[in-house]
Amino acid sequence: MIIDKIIEREKLPITPQDLDIDDIATLCFADDMSIINSNITLHNKRLKKINRWFKQIFLEINPSKSVTTSLPKPNEALINNTKIPNQDNQRILGGYLFESKLFKEELEKRKHKMMNILNILPINLIQPYNLKQVVTSKTLSQITHLARSNSISQSQIESFDSSIRNQIKRKLNIDARTPKECLYLPNYQGGMGIPCLEMMTDIITLKSLINISCHNYQLMQEAVNDAITSTFNTKKSKNLNIFENFHHIARKYELKVDNCNYIPQLVNEESLKYHKKCKNFEVWTDGSKTEQGAGFGIILQSKNITTRHKFKLDPIHSNNLAELLSIVYTLRLLPTKSKAKIYTDSEISINLLSNPKYRGPFLPLKTEFEFLKKSKNLQITIIKVKGHQNSGNIHVDKLAKKGCTSGKLIIPHRQLTQNQIILKSNNHWIPDIATFIKNKQLQKWNESITLKSRNKFNPSCIFPTTFNFMKSKNISPQQKYAIWRNMHNVHMKTFKQQTHTCPRCNCTGTIEHYSTRCILLSEERMYAKQQMKRLLNIELIPHDRNEILTSSKFLIDSRGIILNSDTYFTRRKQDIIKYWVDIQAILSLLMGRAFNQYWENERPEEPKGQ
């Protein structure tokens, strides 16, 4: 795309001395050693030729680390009147074409590698609160690089997620029918906290293209922006390239794509006329976030006059955005060819603006800062001061707090003028895409698990209590996973029902039957009741989850969930929380015996003789 952009727009006379068409074919730009030719020496030699050619046309691109996806289809680039081929099974500047069979084969190979890793990983010995980190490190790394520059279809990534879930269920003896939400929810909400690769790759794709759209090199920025803009109205649902997939993901999370080319209108222009002829300034900036909203303040001091400016932001925006925007907006207020010392207590803003490799959520604002600084020929020095220990900082802090309620309303994304690609929700810029998507997905999972579950309990009490105990060093990981299975009823493996009959009770043998009323387990139930009586001084009534509640007594079923708990749970809450892990241990023992009995009777008899 970059080469095509240069040739098409600049009409450059490209005459490389020893570069032939093979050097810009499949192997030239491949940076994944697992799919390039085995002749690494030849590969490196070609990369050096490409680098030398790029330098001849004054373009700083590392072909082994570039991330552009594919050449555009409408136009074909020419080098010495030779067309650059746009073929299947070709990687261009580090990315596969989405039609490539090689790409699909590579995905399958990586999935197979991931499953082998999970297969030998002792998941049942990993502490529950470490499980997410371990599984993420072993799985996400397999596709991170590919997701940055390629479109991975939803069916492909779902197959990765399904394989991970199935492997974990097998390792932890979890019922295969357990809803996936139970595994994805974080620990503090009663889940297992394992990574959802679909969500992760969505975040990577969105962030990668947004970052490239703010690239330091204008040609790179223009090429990506053109591609994103031209694919906005695509109606395809399959075989999406990475730019079409960008819009598909945005729509999935109800986000709107905006190509920012706004003309910001300055406020308080009347007061700025006194600064026009000044060339040296001292500026104090600060941002604030209160219960009333967000805002920022600017104190602009020249030899002629000191002016104060306060602005209000929508309450959805963060304090960090307010701090950074106060500095960026200062550059709009300054006259051209002036010098300014900007004093701020925001270490985040200083680190962000001084880091040339920054690729975080506020990159569009950093791009705007660099543009204003260069276009207005400003000399800016940003100085860190301690908060509330400097008279200028104290005054601007009060000004920022006033701005939260009475300042002039500023819309942050309307301060962006350089075609930065951003994502908006309800017409508000969402800088931190990762947090937004995670919260959105978390809400969706919670709603889904509520609809699927018949549990009548207060998860805000039970789940945090259980997982506080799960951090204990005195309980083995196996015991902790048993507690988790009890809590979710996910150890209730019923397999394919063969409607076997209990040999002692002459009725249908289900796990609920064996745990609540079967004569074969009467001693085990009696032991569980005695232990519960000892702990809580109340009587345990094992309850079939399929029965209609008729008793107002303290009922606990095989999951350890208090079903009619509204009044009783509130009254005995502290005792129950105190002994919650012991309650789960009692139920684990009872249900383990019930499960063994169920399995023995469910197992088909072996044929007698041959």
PDB file of C-alpha atoms in Angstrom, residues 10 12 32 41 62 111 182 199 230 264 284 315 401 407 434 458 518 578-580:
ATOM      1  CA  GLU A  10       4.595  11.261  -6.238  1.00  0.00           C
ATOM      2  CA  LEU A  12       8.908   8.725  -8.332  1.00  0.00           C
ATOM      3  CA  ASP A  32       7.455 -15.393  10.336  1.00  0.00           C
ATOM      4  CA  THR A  41      20.511 -16.616   4.222  1.00  0.00           C
ATOM      5  CA  ASN A  62      11.651  -2.053   8.142  1.00  0.00           C
ATOM      6  CA  LYS A 111      -4.166 -24.085  17.341  1.00  0.00           C
ATOM      7  CA  CYS A 182     -19.123 -19.421  33.939  1.00  0.00           C
ATOM      8  CA  MET A 199     -12.630 -10.514  22.723  1.00  0.00           C
ATOM      9  CA  SER A 230     -13.506   3.205   1.792  1.00  0.00           C
ATOM     10  CA  PRO A 264     -12.089  23.564  16.353  1.00  0.00           C
ATOM     11  CA  TRP A 284      -0.218  26.341  34.416  1.00  0.00           C
ATOM     12  CA  PRO A 315     -18.779  13.311  32.956  1.00  0.00           C
ATOM     13  CA  LYS A 401     -12.691  22.155  39.657  1.00  0.00           C
ATOM     14  CA  GLY A 407     -16.748  25.995  32.371  1.00  0.00           C
ATOM     15  CA  ALA A 434      -9.867  -2.334  25.787  1.00  0.00           C
ATOM     16  CA  ASN A 458     -27.098 -13.093  46.250  1.00  0.00           C
ATOM     17  CA  CYS A 518     -31.524 -42.509  48.225  1.00  0.00           C
ATOM     18  CA  LYS A 578     -17.294 -17.545  58.237  1.00  0.00           C
ATOM     19  CA  TYR A 579     -17.803 -21.246  57.529  1.00  0.00           C
ATOM     20  CA  TRP A 580     -18.531 -21.008  53.801  1.00  0.00           C
TER      21      TRP A 580
END
